[in-house]
XYZ file of C-alpha atoms in Angstrom:
774
model
C -20.084 -36.842 -22.883
C -18.189 -35.794 -19.719
C -18.019 -32.287 -18.415
C -15.158 -29.932 -19.265
C -12.863 -29.047 -16.362
C -11.703 -25.493 -15.657
C -8.888 -24.987 -13.135
C -8.242 -21.591 -11.489
C -6.173 -20.513 -8.474
C -8.686 -19.415 -5.872
C -11.983 -20.829 -4.594
C -13.614 -17.387 -4.866
C -12.647 -17.136 -8.520
C -13.841 -20.728 -9.077
C -17.232 -19.894 -7.569
C -17.741 -16.893 -9.859
C -16.646 -18.701 -13.039
C -18.690 -21.796 -12.184
C -21.880 -19.747 -12.065
C -20.979 -18.071 -15.354
C -20.210 -21.291 -17.264
C -23.066 -23.362 -15.906
C -23.653 -27.079 -15.400
C -21.631 -28.321 -18.385
C -18.389 -27.207 -16.734
C -16.738 -28.280 -13.512
C -14.601 -25.513 -11.991
C -11.959 -26.348 -9.390
C -9.270 -24.351 -7.601
C -5.589 -25.225 -7.195
C -5.466 -22.765 -4.256
C -2.305 -21.082 -5.520
C 0.898 -22.881 -6.491
C 0.762 -26.664 -6.269
C 4.445 -27.331 -6.971
C 7.581 -25.474 -5.935
C 11.247 -25.881 -5.077
C 11.922 -27.882 -1.875
C 11.641 -26.007 1.409
C 14.621 -27.680 3.067
C 17.259 -27.542 0.305
C 18.384 -25.404 -2.626
C 16.513 -27.423 -5.268
C 18.633 -26.004 -8.122
C 21.390 -28.160 -9.674
C 23.791 -25.456 -10.798
C 26.145 -27.972 -12.428
C 23.377 -29.412 -14.610
C 22.475 -26.155 -16.329
C 20.333 -24.979 -13.379
C 18.071 -28.003 -13.424
C 15.125 -27.436 -11.096
C 13.987 -30.072 -8.623
C 10.298 -29.345 -8.165
C 8.122 -31.172 -5.693
C 4.410 -31.115 -4.931
C 3.701 -29.072 -1.814
C 2.696 -31.452 0.973
C -0.495 -29.595 1.835
C -1.510 -29.642 -1.851
C -1.222 -33.404 -2.380
C -4.980 -34.036 -1.801
C -5.811 -31.194 -4.207
C -3.502 -32.616 -6.876
C -5.082 -36.055 -6.508
C -8.555 -34.502 -6.836
C -7.544 -32.514 -9.927
C -5.990 -35.560 -11.568
C -9.155 -37.569 -11.118
C -11.341 -34.751 -12.401
C -9.031 -34.240 -15.406
C -9.126 -37.957 -16.236
C -12.922 -37.898 -16.450
C -13.172 -34.601 -18.364
C -13.377 -34.224 -22.136
C -11.366 -31.011 -22.073
C -9.277 -29.268 -19.411
C -9.001 -25.474 -19.404
C -6.234 -23.928 -17.319
C -7.335 -20.446 -16.255
C -4.925 -18.995 -13.660
C -4.209 -15.240 -13.653
C -2.882 -13.634 -16.863
C 0.710 -12.995 -15.742
C 4.014 -14.855 -15.228
C 2.923 -16.465 -11.977
C -0.388 -17.537 -13.494
C 1.356 -18.968 -16.558
C 3.762 -20.873 -14.302
C 0.851 -22.343 -12.296
C -0.779 -23.437 -15.563
C 2.498 -25.051 -16.683
C 2.953 -26.903 -13.385
C -0.626 -28.167 -13.647
C -0.014 -29.378 -17.199
C 3.123 -31.207 -16.078
C 1.366 -32.939 -13.194
C -1.837 -33.777 -15.063
C 0.194 -35.165 -18.009
C -2.602 -34.794 -20.556
C -2.350 -34.780 -24.355
C -2.142 -31.313 -25.930
C -5.422 -31.863 -27.750
C -7.210 -32.122 -24.401
C -5.366 -29.350 -22.550
C -6.072 -25.656 -23.165
C -4.816 -22.421 -21.641
C -7.306 -19.565 -21.379
C -6.927 -16.104 -19.883
C -9.125 -13.108 -19.246
C -8.396 -9.637 -17.971
C -11.745 -9.422 -16.185
C -14.127 -12.006 -14.737
C -17.360 -11.081 -16.435
C -19.703 -13.288 -18.460
C -18.622 -11.691 -21.734
C -14.874 -11.963 -21.006
C -15.015 -15.564 -19.728
C -17.141 -16.826 -22.650
C -14.882 -15.019 -25.128
C -11.806 -16.636 -23.551
C -13.374 -20.099 -23.836
C -13.668 -19.553 -27.609
C -9.989 -18.604 -27.962
C -7.890 -21.171 -26.055
C -4.135 -21.288 -26.660
C -1.097 -23.282 -25.660
C 0.989 -22.411 -22.595
C 3.431 -19.572 -23.330
C 6.811 -21.046 -22.480
C 8.466 -17.633 -22.584
C 6.370 -16.464 -19.618
C 7.122 -19.710 -17.797
C 10.872 -19.353 -18.424
C 10.828 -15.764 -17.129
C 9.060 -16.903 -13.954
C 11.460 -19.807 -13.480
C 14.462 -17.522 -13.958
C 13.101 -15.143 -11.316
C 12.477 -18.067 -8.958
C 16.015 -19.381 -9.421
C 17.571 -15.938 -8.920
C 15.600 -15.431 -5.714
C 16.412 -18.947 -4.501
C 20.149 -18.609 -5.185
C 20.396 -15.260 -3.411
C 18.191 -16.353 -0.513
C 19.629 -19.811 0.076
C 23.266 -18.839 -0.389
C 23.352 -15.563 1.573
C 20.768 -16.253 4.305
C 22.792 -18.979 6.138
C 25.714 -16.553 6.203
C 23.536 -13.913 7.823
C 22.318 -16.434 10.406
C 25.888 -17.153 11.450
C 27.268 -13.627 11.325
C 24.486 -11.323 12.464
C 21.468 -13.465 13.396
C 19.677 -12.028 10.384
C 16.723 -14.053 9.190
C 17.114 -13.884 5.403
C 18.352 -11.983 2.375
C 16.468 -11.430 -0.845
C 17.303 -10.051 -4.267
C 14.636 -7.325 -4.117
C 13.870 -7.118 -0.392
C 17.505 -6.405 0.522
C 17.664 -3.507 -1.941
C 14.416 -2.139 -0.460
C 15.980 -2.288 3.026
C 19.050 -0.514 1.645
C 16.906 2.336 0.323
C 15.237 2.711 3.728
C 18.589 2.591 5.573
C 20.144 5.180 3.261
C 17.184 7.508 3.744
C 17.514 7.071 7.527
C 21.205 8.008 7.259
C 20.179 11.188 5.442
C 17.688 11.978 8.206
C 20.290 11.326 10.937
C 22.938 13.518 9.263
C 20.552 16.343 8.488
C 21.324 19.661 10.174
C 18.274 21.966 10.307
C 18.872 25.572 9.304
C 16.843 28.540 10.457
C 15.058 30.891 8.096
C 12.157 33.344 8.347
C 9.226 34.258 6.153
C 7.343 37.551 6.216
C 3.699 37.992 5.276
C 1.683 41.186 5.128
C -1.959 41.205 6.191
C -3.628 43.602 3.782
C -7.061 44.829 2.771
C -8.683 47.328 0.451
C -9.309 50.714 2.124
C -12.465 50.647 4.287
C -12.859 46.865 3.736
C -13.117 44.422 6.639
C -11.960 41.330 4.761
C -8.175 40.928 4.728
C -5.807 38.754 2.720
C -2.196 37.660 3.151
C 0.673 38.366 0.733
C 4.196 36.934 0.928
C 7.405 38.937 0.736
C 9.109 37.849 -2.519
C 11.680 40.612 -3.214
C 13.642 42.984 -1.017
C 16.220 45.543 -2.108
C 16.070 44.123 -5.609
C 16.870 40.569 -4.505
C 14.525 37.583 -4.616
C 13.602 36.368 -1.131
C 13.779 32.561 -1.048
C 13.194 29.894 1.592
C 15.247 27.102 0.032
C 18.596 27.449 1.812
C 20.401 25.189 -0.662
C 19.331 27.421 -3.607
C 20.853 30.622 -2.273
C 23.060 32.512 -4.702
C 23.612 35.794 -6.482
C 20.448 37.845 -6.705
C 18.737 35.995 -3.834
C 18.299 36.674 -0.151
C 17.380 34.470 2.804
C 16.036 35.957 6.009
C 18.191 33.885 8.340
C 17.407 35.161 11.837
C 14.906 37.012 13.991
C 16.980 40.193 14.022
C 16.954 40.290 10.229
C 13.184 39.695 10.138
C 12.527 42.336 12.816
C 14.587 44.945 10.960
C 12.645 44.401 7.731
C 9.304 44.353 9.564
C 9.977 47.660 11.348
C 11.121 49.354 8.136
C 8.009 48.264 6.226
C 5.626 49.573 8.901
C 6.224 53.102 7.583
C 5.905 52.300 3.875
C 2.936 52.833 1.581
C 1.528 49.649 0.033
C 0.562 49.953 -3.640
C -0.605 47.400 -6.246
C 2.258 47.370 -8.759
C 0.992 44.680 -11.164
C -1.815 42.231 -11.804
C -1.824 39.322 -14.223
C -4.249 36.553 -15.096
C -2.936 33.246 -16.421
C -5.287 30.709 -17.948
C -4.269 27.061 -17.585
C -5.621 23.551 -17.657
C -5.187 20.675 -15.280
C -5.363 17.392 -17.133
C -6.922 14.266 -15.617
C -4.618 11.534 -14.381
C -4.448 8.214 -16.231
C -6.371 5.215 -14.872
C -4.684 3.261 -12.127
C -1.810 0.845 -12.476
C -0.786 -1.311 -9.508
C 1.658 1.155 -7.966
C -0.566 4.240 -8.347
C -3.543 2.358 -6.881
C -1.430 1.374 -3.887
C -0.267 4.971 -3.408
C -3.706 6.558 -3.739
C -5.313 3.963 -1.456
C -2.627 4.694 1.135
C -3.061 8.467 0.790
C -6.860 8.709 0.719
C -8.028 5.517 2.447
C -5.093 4.839 4.763
C -4.722 1.276 3.428
C -1.375 -0.543 3.687
C -0.096 -1.898 0.371
C -0.932 -5.488 1.335
C -4.530 -4.633 2.256
C -5.060 -2.752 -1.006
C -4.050 -5.809 -3.024
C -6.161 -8.159 -0.899
C -9.282 -6.029 -1.352
C -8.575 -5.520 -5.069
C -8.233 -9.304 -5.475
C -11.755 -9.818 -4.116
C -13.140 -7.160 -6.474
C -11.408 -8.865 -9.413
C -12.452 -12.410 -8.516
C -16.116 -11.557 -8.383
C -19.058 -10.575 -6.211
C -22.655 -11.775 -6.246
C -24.695 -8.875 -7.650
C -28.253 -10.036 -7.055
C -30.105 -10.780 -10.294
C -26.978 -10.053 -12.340
C -25.218 -12.982 -10.725
C -21.523 -13.306 -9.822
C -19.412 -10.672 -11.565
C -15.873 -9.358 -11.337
C -16.049 -5.631 -10.694
C -12.534 -4.602 -11.792
C -9.963 -5.732 -14.328
C -6.774 -7.570 -13.342
C -5.058 -5.575 -10.611
C -1.381 -6.454 -11.258
C -0.445 -4.291 -14.205
C 1.958 -1.533 -15.187
C 0.046 -0.396 -18.264
C -2.322 2.559 -18.619
C -3.791 1.124 -21.820
C -7.594 0.878 -22.029
C -9.664 -1.362 -24.301
C -11.486 0.571 -27.039
C -14.836 -0.915 -25.968
C -14.332 0.248 -22.360
C -13.297 3.693 -23.585
C -16.405 4.040 -25.709
C -18.658 2.883 -22.868
C -17.085 5.488 -20.573
C -17.560 8.265 -23.147
C -21.220 7.372 -23.610
C -21.699 7.348 -19.826
C -20.059 10.782 -19.480
C -22.270 12.331 -22.180
C -25.437 10.772 -20.719
C -24.721 11.690 -17.082
C -22.657 14.907 -17.225
C -23.207 16.377 -20.707
C -21.305 16.625 -24.000
C -19.132 19.441 -22.700
C -17.476 17.000 -20.252
C -16.481 14.500 -22.956
C -13.383 15.280 -25.093
C -13.752 15.210 -28.885
C -11.213 12.395 -29.106
C -10.808 9.530 -26.656
C -7.902 9.999 -24.282
C -4.998 7.589 -24.767
C -2.362 7.261 -22.054
C 1.070 5.885 -22.940
C 3.752 5.148 -20.345
C 7.284 5.686 -21.610
C 9.136 3.920 -18.801
C 11.533 1.267 -20.076
C 10.236 -1.405 -17.708
C 6.569 -1.192 -18.784
C 5.370 -4.588 -20.015
C 1.949 -3.433 -21.293
C 0.625 -6.991 -21.082
C -2.684 -5.990 -19.490
C -5.038 -3.070 -19.380
C -5.020 -0.476 -16.656
C -7.113 -1.160 -13.546
C -10.666 -0.074 -14.311
C -14.256 -1.075 -13.532
C -15.492 -3.859 -15.802
C -18.471 -1.613 -16.554
C -18.921 2.078 -15.729
C -22.662 1.401 -15.490
C -21.983 -0.394 -12.195
C -21.749 2.808 -10.207
C -20.303 2.517 -6.686
C -23.628 3.495 -5.095
C -25.502 0.854 -7.116
C -23.299 -2.057 -5.979
C -22.611 -0.748 -2.463
C -25.114 -3.068 -0.791
C -23.204 -6.099 -2.154
C -19.787 -4.929 -0.932
C -17.981 -4.651 2.365
C -16.961 -1.164 3.479
C -13.358 -1.705 2.344
C -14.460 -3.079 -1.020
C -16.803 -0.151 -1.588
C -14.155 2.460 -0.801
C -11.559 0.917 -3.097
C -14.033 0.275 -5.902
C -15.242 3.892 -5.662
C -11.643 5.094 -5.945
C -11.026 2.926 -9.049
C -14.362 3.842 -10.679
C -13.926 7.585 -10.160
C -10.315 7.593 -11.363
C -11.221 5.714 -14.551
C -14.255 7.833 -15.454
C -12.299 11.024 -14.755
C -9.443 9.821 -16.977
C -11.797 9.933 -19.968
C -13.152 13.447 -19.281
C -12.061 16.933 -20.335
C -9.513 18.987 -18.445
C -10.259 21.384 -15.607
C -9.982 25.018 -16.781
C -8.286 27.367 -14.310
C -7.623 31.093 -14.171
C -4.885 32.210 -11.769
C -4.749 35.875 -10.772
C -1.365 37.025 -9.466
C -1.030 40.419 -7.776
C 2.243 42.117 -6.791
C 2.181 44.833 -4.140
C 5.102 47.220 -3.656
C 6.120 48.766 -0.343
C 9.357 50.762 -0.559
C 12.184 48.275 -1.143
C 9.811 45.309 -0.779
C 7.524 43.455 -3.153
C 4.774 41.178 -1.858
C 2.888 38.658 -3.972
C -0.486 36.942 -3.664
C -2.391 34.715 -6.061
C -5.828 33.149 -6.292
C -7.050 30.415 -8.621
C -10.619 30.247 -9.889
C -12.097 27.149 -11.509
C -13.660 28.303 -14.778
C -14.815 24.842 -15.810
C -14.524 21.859 -13.422
C -14.082 19.193 -16.100
C -12.991 15.864 -14.649
C -12.869 17.229 -11.075
C -16.637 16.849 -10.687
C -15.907 13.116 -10.523
C -12.380 12.837 -9.124
C -11.026 15.896 -7.333
C -8.644 14.184 -4.932
C -5.520 15.122 -6.851
C -6.794 18.660 -7.392
C -7.176 19.119 -3.635
C -4.016 17.234 -2.800
C -1.839 19.074 -5.334
C -3.039 22.614 -4.768
C -0.813 23.108 -1.746
C 2.165 21.252 -3.187
C 2.021 23.294 -6.390
C 2.098 26.663 -4.606
C 5.240 28.484 -5.484
C 7.467 29.021 -2.490
C 7.564 32.776 -3.266
C 3.808 33.331 -3.423
C 0.820 33.203 -1.086
C -2.276 31.473 -2.479
C -5.617 32.585 -1.043
C -9.301 31.939 -1.680
C -10.613 35.378 -0.709
C -8.643 37.758 -2.931
C -10.653 40.936 -3.670
C -10.558 42.558 -7.105
C -7.456 44.777 -7.248
C -6.352 47.246 -9.931
C -2.813 48.344 -10.815
C -1.919 51.571 -8.976
C -4.531 50.984 -6.261
C -3.620 51.636 -2.622
C -4.035 48.825 -0.096
C -4.100 49.114 3.667
C -1.535 47.386 5.881
C -3.191 45.748 8.891
C -0.230 43.784 10.246
C 3.070 42.204 9.292
C 3.680 38.617 10.390
C 7.279 37.355 10.560
C 7.487 33.605 11.119
C 10.381 31.353 12.068
C 10.990 28.118 10.124
C 13.590 25.386 10.029
C 14.567 23.329 7.022
C 13.245 19.777 7.165
C 15.087 16.502 6.529
C 14.069 14.369 3.553
C 10.900 12.452 4.464
C 11.187 8.838 5.495
C 9.570 6.316 3.203
C 6.095 5.057 3.879
C 4.740 1.996 2.097
C 3.328 4.013 -0.791
C 6.423 6.161 -1.385
C 8.683 3.085 -1.176
C 6.610 1.384 -3.876
C 6.890 4.547 -5.977
C 10.677 4.577 -5.608
C 10.986 0.865 -6.432
C 8.922 1.442 -9.563
C 10.946 4.492 -10.631
C 14.196 2.554 -10.179
C 12.842 -0.441 -12.113
C 13.129 -2.787 -9.115
C 10.462 -5.459 -8.781
C 7.223 -5.622 -10.712
C 3.525 -5.010 -9.914
C 3.148 -8.557 -8.626
C 6.047 -8.196 -6.147
C 5.612 -4.759 -4.511
C 3.205 -5.842 -1.755
C 5.205 -9.006 -0.995
C 8.455 -7.056 -0.747
C 7.032 -4.570 1.772
C 5.397 -7.344 3.824
C 8.627 -9.381 3.912
C 10.923 -6.647 5.211
C 8.409 -5.876 7.966
C 7.972 -9.544 8.836
C 11.744 -10.094 9.026
C 12.000 -7.201 11.525
C 14.520 -5.396 9.290
C 12.094 -2.476 9.174
C 9.405 -1.297 11.553
C 6.596 1.214 11.308
C 6.666 4.429 13.313
C 3.230 5.780 12.564
C 3.102 5.237 8.814
C 6.829 5.746 8.281
C 9.220 2.842 7.566
C 12.268 2.957 9.838
C 15.144 0.428 9.834
C 15.683 -1.564 13.014
C 19.122 -2.149 14.499
C 19.051 -5.604 12.937
C 18.086 -4.148 9.563
C 20.948 -1.651 9.701
C 23.469 -4.330 10.669
C 22.338 -6.704 7.913
C 22.366 -3.895 5.365
C 25.927 -2.843 6.259
C 27.203 -6.408 5.847
C 25.397 -6.965 2.566
C 26.530 -3.660 1.062
C 30.121 -4.354 2.113
C 30.334 -7.940 0.896
C 27.647 -8.182 -1.811
C 27.905 -4.786 -3.439
C 26.618 -5.987 -6.830
C 23.565 -7.788 -5.425
C 22.711 -4.737 -3.329
C 23.281 -2.288 -6.182
C 20.093 -0.602 -7.353
C 21.246 -0.494 -10.977
C 22.213 -4.174 -10.982
C 18.852 -5.230 -9.540
C 16.994 -3.150 -12.129
C 19.140 -4.723 -14.864
C 18.120 -8.189 -13.666
C 14.449 -7.175 -13.913
C 15.083 -5.958 -17.448
C 16.673 -9.280 -18.395
C 13.643 -11.150 -17.028
C 11.487 -9.015 -19.320
C 13.794 -9.879 -22.219
C 13.363 -13.598 -21.481
C 9.602 -13.090 -21.695
C 10.109 -11.330 -25.040
C 12.311 -14.229 -26.261
C 15.363 -11.964 -26.575
C 17.462 -13.680 -23.876
C 17.911 -17.399 -23.098
C 17.197 -17.942 -19.415
C 19.843 -20.577 -18.647
C 22.537 -18.326 -20.130
C 21.321 -15.366 -18.074
C 21.509 -17.433 -14.889
C 25.012 -18.632 -15.780
C 26.191 -15.034 -16.324
C 24.781 -14.146 -12.908
C 26.016 -17.147 -10.936
C 29.703 -17.189 -11.892
C 30.608 -13.798 -10.343
C 28.059 -14.352 -7.554
C 29.780 -17.596 -6.531
C 33.143 -15.846 -6.290
C 31.640 -13.015 -4.213
C 29.981 -15.554 -1.912
C 33.280 -17.369 -1.341
C 35.057 -14.134 -0.393
C 32.216 -13.143 1.955
C 32.418 -16.455 3.814
C 36.129 -15.861 4.380
C 36.029 -12.165 5.252
C 32.649 -11.396 6.863
C 33.004 -10.732 10.598
C 30.396 -11.728 13.167
C 28.306 -8.776 14.350
C 26.287 -8.493 17.546
C 23.189 -6.320 17.315
C 22.947 -4.891 20.820
C 19.615 -3.755 22.244
C 19.013 -1.017 24.822
C 18.297 -3.628 27.529
C 20.741 -5.055 30.075
C 20.877 -8.661 31.193
C 19.031 -9.053 34.520
C 21.551 -11.714 35.615
C 24.995 -10.308 34.714
C 24.334 -6.724 33.616
C 25.836 -7.077 30.142
C 23.921 -5.708 27.096
C 21.291 -7.990 25.626
C 21.704 -8.792 21.927
C 18.932 -9.224 19.351
C 18.945 -12.837 18.175
C 16.757 -14.871 15.847
C 15.349 -18.379 15.870
C 12.871 -20.173 13.653
C 10.164 -18.938 16.050
C 11.137 -15.265 15.669
C 13.347 -12.804 17.517
C 14.384 -12.780 21.164
C 16.977 -11.110 23.387
C 19.996 -13.155 24.394
C 22.808 -12.096 26.705
C 25.890 -10.854 24.832
C 27.925 -12.776 27.403
C 26.795 -16.120 25.907
C 27.870 -18.913 26.439
C 28.962 -17.899 29.961
C 25.505 -16.332 30.518
C 22.559 -18.021 28.851
C 19.805 -15.569 29.826
C 17.032 -15.186 27.245
C 14.105 -12.781 27.150
C 11.137 -13.277 24.847
C 9.902 -10.357 22.787
C 6.393 -9.146 22.066
C 5.133 -8.550 18.537
C 6.284 -4.943 18.913
C 9.847 -6.031 19.698
C 9.745 -5.089 23.388
C 10.566 -7.534 26.215
C 7.620 -9.607 27.384
C 6.342 -8.031 30.638
C 6.292 -10.118 33.846
C 3.034 -11.371 35.363
C 1.023 -8.565 36.974
C -1.654 -8.625 39.690
C -5.317 -8.291 38.742
C -8.435 -7.324 40.697
C -10.379 -10.234 39.178
C -11.105 -13.468 41.073
C -10.949 -16.969 39.612
C -14.442 -18.278 38.890
C -13.311 -21.867 39.551
C -11.382 -21.679 42.836
C -11.789 -18.097 44.008
C -8.061 -17.296 43.972
C -6.656 -14.035 42.607
C -6.244 -13.845 38.825
C -3.006 -12.465 37.345
C -2.343 -10.742 34.010
C 0.020 -12.686 31.764
C 1.349 -11.871 28.298
C 0.732 -14.544 25.683
C 0.816 -15.093 21.953
C -2.168 -12.811 21.358
C -1.390 -10.242 24.073
C -2.461 -9.956 27.724
C -4.901 -12.454 29.231
C -5.998 -13.562 32.721
C -4.750 -16.744 34.365
C -5.393 -18.123 37.844
C -2.560 -17.577 40.345
C -3.109 -21.030 41.860
C -0.708 -23.692 40.569
C -3.443 -26.322 40.890
C -6.041 -24.402 38.828
C -5.886 -24.064 35.063
C -8.517 -21.386 34.503
C -7.624 -18.675 32.038
C -9.761 -16.190 30.149
C -9.411 -13.050 28.023
C -9.362 -9.594 29.583
C -12.765 -8.056 28.969
C -13.040 -4.276 28.712
C -16.673 -3.243 28.909
C -18.089 -0.245 27.052
C -21.070 0.066 29.392
C -23.462 -0.458 26.455
C -25.892 -3.377 26.491
C -26.188 -5.597 23.429
C -29.018 -4.227 21.237
C -30.183 -7.706 20.190
C -33.530 -8.587 21.771
C -33.287 -11.157 24.569
C -29.496 -11.428 24.396
C -28.604 -9.922 27.776
C -24.956 -9.447 26.889
C -23.007 -6.211 26.814
C -20.762 -4.679 24.159
C -17.086 -5.204 25.014
C -13.757 -4.565 23.310
C -12.419 -7.534 21.330
C -9.586 -8.275 18.933
C -9.823 -10.112 15.633
C -7.419 -12.923 14.795
C -5.323 -10.314 12.961
C -5.116 -8.140 16.086
C -7.567 -5.471 14.936
C -9.779 -3.927 17.616
C -13.536 -4.320 17.259
C -16.595 -4.140 19.526
C -18.754 -7.211 20.010
C -21.277 -8.781 22.322
C -19.875 -10.500 25.416
C -21.663 -13.653 24.184
C -19.863 -13.398 20.824
C -17.119 -15.912 21.693
C -19.769 -18.389 22.873
C -21.450 -18.120 19.441
C -24.719 -17.135 21.096
C -24.721 -13.665 19.513
C -23.042 -12.246 16.407
C -23.477 -8.537 17.188
C -20.214 -6.762 16.309
C -19.015 -3.341 15.071
C -15.677 -1.989 13.871
C -16.370 1.371 15.535
C -17.098 2.173 19.222
C -20.776 2.397 20.200
C -22.246 5.738 21.228
C -23.204 5.863 24.922
C -25.080 9.168 24.913
C -25.269 12.573 23.267
C -26.540 11.487 19.856
C -29.629 12.945 18.142
C -32.062 14.034 20.873
C -29.441 12.986 23.442
C -29.954 9.324 22.569
C -27.522 6.570 21.585
C -30.011 5.173 19.061
C -30.491 5.884 15.365
C -33.379 8.334 14.760
C -34.392 6.414 11.595
C -34.383 2.764 12.683
C -33.527 2.769 16.430
C -30.389 0.661 15.915
C -27.310 1.402 17.982
C -25.194 4.361 16.810
C -21.424 4.057 16.379
C -18.783 6.797 16.476
C -16.501 6.948 13.408
C -13.176 8.782 13.667
C -12.419 9.809 10.080
C -9.910 12.081 8.332
C -12.648 14.306 6.980
C -14.163 14.705 10.458
C -15.768 12.496 13.096
C -19.200 11.089 12.294
C -22.131 9.391 13.979
C -23.460 6.498 11.901
C -26.068 3.804 12.248
C -24.665 0.345 13.018
C -27.257 -1.313 10.771
C -26.031 -2.081 7.238
C -29.544 -1.518 5.923
C -29.722 2.038 7.313
C -28.026 5.040 5.670
C -28.136 7.451 8.629
C -24.964 9.411 9.344
C -24.206 12.929 10.505
C -21.224 15.005 11.525
C -20.263 14.620 15.183
C -20.758 17.669 17.391
C -18.195 16.776 20.043
C -20.920 16.437 22.685
C -21.290 12.692 22.207
C -19.968 10.130 24.694
C -18.658 6.926 23.176
C -16.700 3.856 24.234
């Protein structure tokens, strides 16, 4: 008998499943989609009921031939792409190309890549779900129609690179927020705090002014009304401050409120992306890349290859009963019965767009603690897995019990307020306290001061005034979106799905419609120009409600409530009319930069080609000056002199900007020597007998790292992500006190650290500020 064939998307996933299934199964990877619509034409015959003209991707032709041969020799073929629309579509395309009888072809799916889940899936094969395939095809056609019909118009009218059904709405949201920021007029207001203490006590506390002359003192200018007062200027604040200096401060009331803070549900795709951005600083794309590796499986020593988390593209907070029970047993065994609720926690999302097809993102087993598997993971994998593990375990624990003491202190016409919160029982926060710490400040009432050092105060007790602190403030504009908050908004509006968030963000950045300023997303001039044209001429396509409605209809196709050809017909008829009007009425727009043409002095315009953006003279065709742009969108600098000499001919080297940044090239026209610019750290390579030195390098993705000068010659593989310590470490040394490896200097949010560069060593300590590093 021949072996059974299992086909998955990725080689990493194939490797894990192959080791699980053993020698009787051959596992191969399709490496993503193998068939798609043509790259150089629409590929959708609108007149023939939206007939799709698929073709095998050219780079996948050898893979398809290999899969066909393997399928021909196999007794059974199991299609095991991811358990979502895209995965179902890949399985369907494979079935179409392999052209096998139904008795030989099976579709299997699993929410986690563990031995138990994979073997269970093999026992319960099914047929391909055509509803999922139809929903994916409908989405593909919608995206293709919008992209292929509108994008050429943008090329001609504004040199825009593309339009997209979801990406263009995302750009609109960012542009509208930028308009709000630009139009915002800051308004002045003042706050007043009293520095108080008990008589004869040294320790002081702050209390905020909350009422004055019977009116509530507020800081929200837009909420002003009857019964409220805003301290609008320094004169007003000074008058109140001087009057209160003479008053007696007396505790007028105390109250204790008992409350609970409930744990958050386990992660879904969007909340994982937001928390990873907030606590780990990961972009959305990186979060999904790292999560994919955790899902597809890691070699865990004697345990073998195992997926560490469940499927990471989900909008459901549902948890399998078995996983819930395992978590509860773990909590009782490791933290005690008092930390485990009497009934298992069940989280239900009420949002209309929730598909609930998969579980929430959780560890495949809570027994695989982050510290236990750390040695098998990269640093990024460990951090993300720890976040997922802690969030899941905490979600199954009891609430955190809090007691908030609020004290009001009267002083003549004024009332000050201060509060302090004590944790009576930590509950879930002993595992996952990120939200507790992150929310405490946000949850403070604007009319109260929250402190940690509040002494015990009784009603009627005198308190001593030490100082009064008036402080000037200005109202702030609405915050710009970052990647995480944009994903949150898209989810709240029902635009896109878990599988599309990361792609949407990456696309609008890649198209140069949006750029990052720090972590904030800001529209470029091109993005603003494209958005204005699209909103004016394609109002429906750019409408948030319309886009969300399309997503809802795709869900209805999956649920077999809507026929996909009919949905596309309803969309295309008005879209075609709008497109015709836009072609007739859309004016050409020049997106002018801040740079002037070096030849004629006219403004340079931002233009696009298939190689990316460049600056072209607005006087074209009379002036044909072009200036290339760097990755950051700035003009490529001219060649600059260097102090280095050519090692071949001895001539002066010059600094030239290239595809990967600055590099050195010989100034002689007859010499072709070129080499990277090496920035030395002054630290010798720690590898015995190497003789190289540690220098700054850049990865192929442009990320800075520190490696041996022999690294590029493949003589030495010494490399670190963090700068090496030169001196000032423990005992004044640059070496680890435990293993003598080189120390590196980590700049972290929680404080700078010294750490050993060896993966086998656990040494780390807080930096003192006396260390010298590269």
